[in-house]
């Protein structure tokens, strides 16, 4: 199978989630990687361990180490304080679906800039990295409140189905039909930025036309831009 069209994809995925971008009410209990802290005391307590099961109890975090080799796990608590923070990392695989509302391709030969607004869908599989920044903020009357901010990054591969307009101009005058919507398969690689209530993505991929006109190589390889929505 020969890929006949390269395109670059800029995505905007909308999610329901937190009320504010990147903010969580509490940290979900789970397994995390210790990433960084600006508190020397916590850094010394953590030592060389990086894998922990972490739970939030009001204004403190409880750490339980997950040693790779035989050995007793260490358990300790960390009180959140204003001006001090800890960053935790959650690594996992991600399987998602998104749609591509449009793809814009630059001019090539006699064909001007094209805007493909036909339906396109893709299945994405990749690696996801979620960073959790945990600290405390000062409120009125001297009270402090835990504050959790998060951002996600992802990278992976995708493939899917879609359609595009086929006519003689985009097939080097080889199309025998004046115009029709061709069925295409697209594949590529994507990088994702997740702010919880919206996502942005950048991808590069290729379309392959299906059917009797597939051998003509409609629009020989050329870069382009697109937009995605509906990241699940």
Coordinates of N, CA, C and O in Angstrom, one line a residue, residues 1 8 13 25 37 44 61-62 69 73 75 94-95 115 125 144 152 157 170 178 182 192 195 202 206 209 232:
X1 N 0.9 -1.2 0.0 CA 0.0 0.0 0.0 C 0.9 1.2 0.0 O 1.8 1.4 0.8
X8 N 0.1 17.4 8.3 CA 0.4 17.7 9.7 C -0.9 18.1 10.4 O -1.7 18.8 9.8
X13 N -8.9 19.0 21.5 CA -9.8 18.0 22.0 C -10.5 18.5 23.2 O -9.9 19.1 24.1
X25 N -9.6 18.8 42.7 CA -10.0 19.1 44.1 C -9.1 18.3 45.1 O -8.8 18.8 46.1
X37 N 10.9 18.0 43.8 CA 10.4 18.9 44.9 C 11.4 20.0 45.2 O 12.6 19.8 44.9
X44 N 15.4 14.6 50.9 CA 16.3 13.7 51.7 C 15.5 12.5 52.2 O 16.1 11.4 52.2
X61 N 0.3 14.4 52.6 CA 0.4 13.3 51.7 C 1.1 12.1 52.4 O 2.1 12.3 53.2
X62 N 0.6 10.9 52.2 CA 1.2 9.7 52.8 C 1.9 8.9 51.6 O 1.3 8.6 50.6
X69 N 13.4 -4.3 44.5 CA 14.0 -5.6 45.0 C 13.4 -5.9 46.3 O 12.6 -5.1 46.9
X73 N 9.0 -1.9 52.5 CA 8.6 -0.6 52.0 C 8.7 0.4 53.1 O 8.5 0.1 54.3
X75 N 7.3 4.0 54.8 CA 6.1 4.8 54.9 C 6.4 6.0 55.6 O 7.0 6.0 56.7
X94 N -2.5 4.7 26.8 CA -3.7 5.4 26.5 C -4.3 4.9 25.2 O -3.6 4.8 24.2
X95 N -5.6 4.6 25.2 CA -6.4 4.2 24.0 C -7.5 5.2 23.9 O -8.4 5.2 24.8
X115 N -9.3 22.8 1.7 CA -9.9 22.6 3.0 C -10.8 21.4 3.0 O -11.9 21.5 2.4
X125 N -3.4 5.1 20.0 CA -2.8 4.3 21.1 C -1.4 4.9 21.3 O -0.6 5.0 20.4
X144 N -4.7 27.4 55.5 CA -4.0 27.0 54.3 C -4.9 25.8 53.7 O -5.5 25.1 54.4
X152 N -1.1 16.9 31.4 CA -0.8 15.6 30.8 C -0.1 15.8 29.4 O -0.4 16.7 28.7
X157 N 0.6 6.5 18.2 CA 0.2 6.3 16.8 C -1.3 6.3 16.7 O -2.0 6.0 17.6
X170 N -7.1 16.7 -8.7 CA -6.3 16.1 -7.6 C -5.7 14.7 -8.0 O -5.1 14.1 -7.2
X178 N -16.3 13.0 -12.8 CA -16.1 14.4 -12.6 C -15.8 14.7 -11.2 O -14.8 15.5 -10.9
X182 N -14.0 10.2 -2.1 CA -13.2 9.0 -2.0 C -13.1 8.6 -0.5 O -13.0 9.4 0.4
X192 N 0.3 14.9 22.3 CA -0.8 15.5 22.9 C -0.5 16.3 24.2 O 0.4 15.9 24.9
X195 N -4.9 19.6 29.2 CA -5.1 20.6 30.3 C -6.4 20.2 31.1 O -7.0 21.0 31.8
X202 N -0.5 17.8 18.2 CA 0.2 18.0 16.9 C 0.5 16.6 16.4 O 1.0 15.7 17.1
X206 N -0.4 10.3 7.1 CA -0.6 10.1 5.7 C -1.9 9.5 5.4 O -2.5 8.8 6.2
X209 N -5.8 6.6 -0.4 CA -7.1 6.5 -1.1 C -7.4 5.1 -1.3 O -6.6 4.3 -1.8
X232 N -11.4 11.4 23.7 CA -12.2 10.7 24.8 C -11.3 10.2 25.9 O -10.3 9.6 25.6

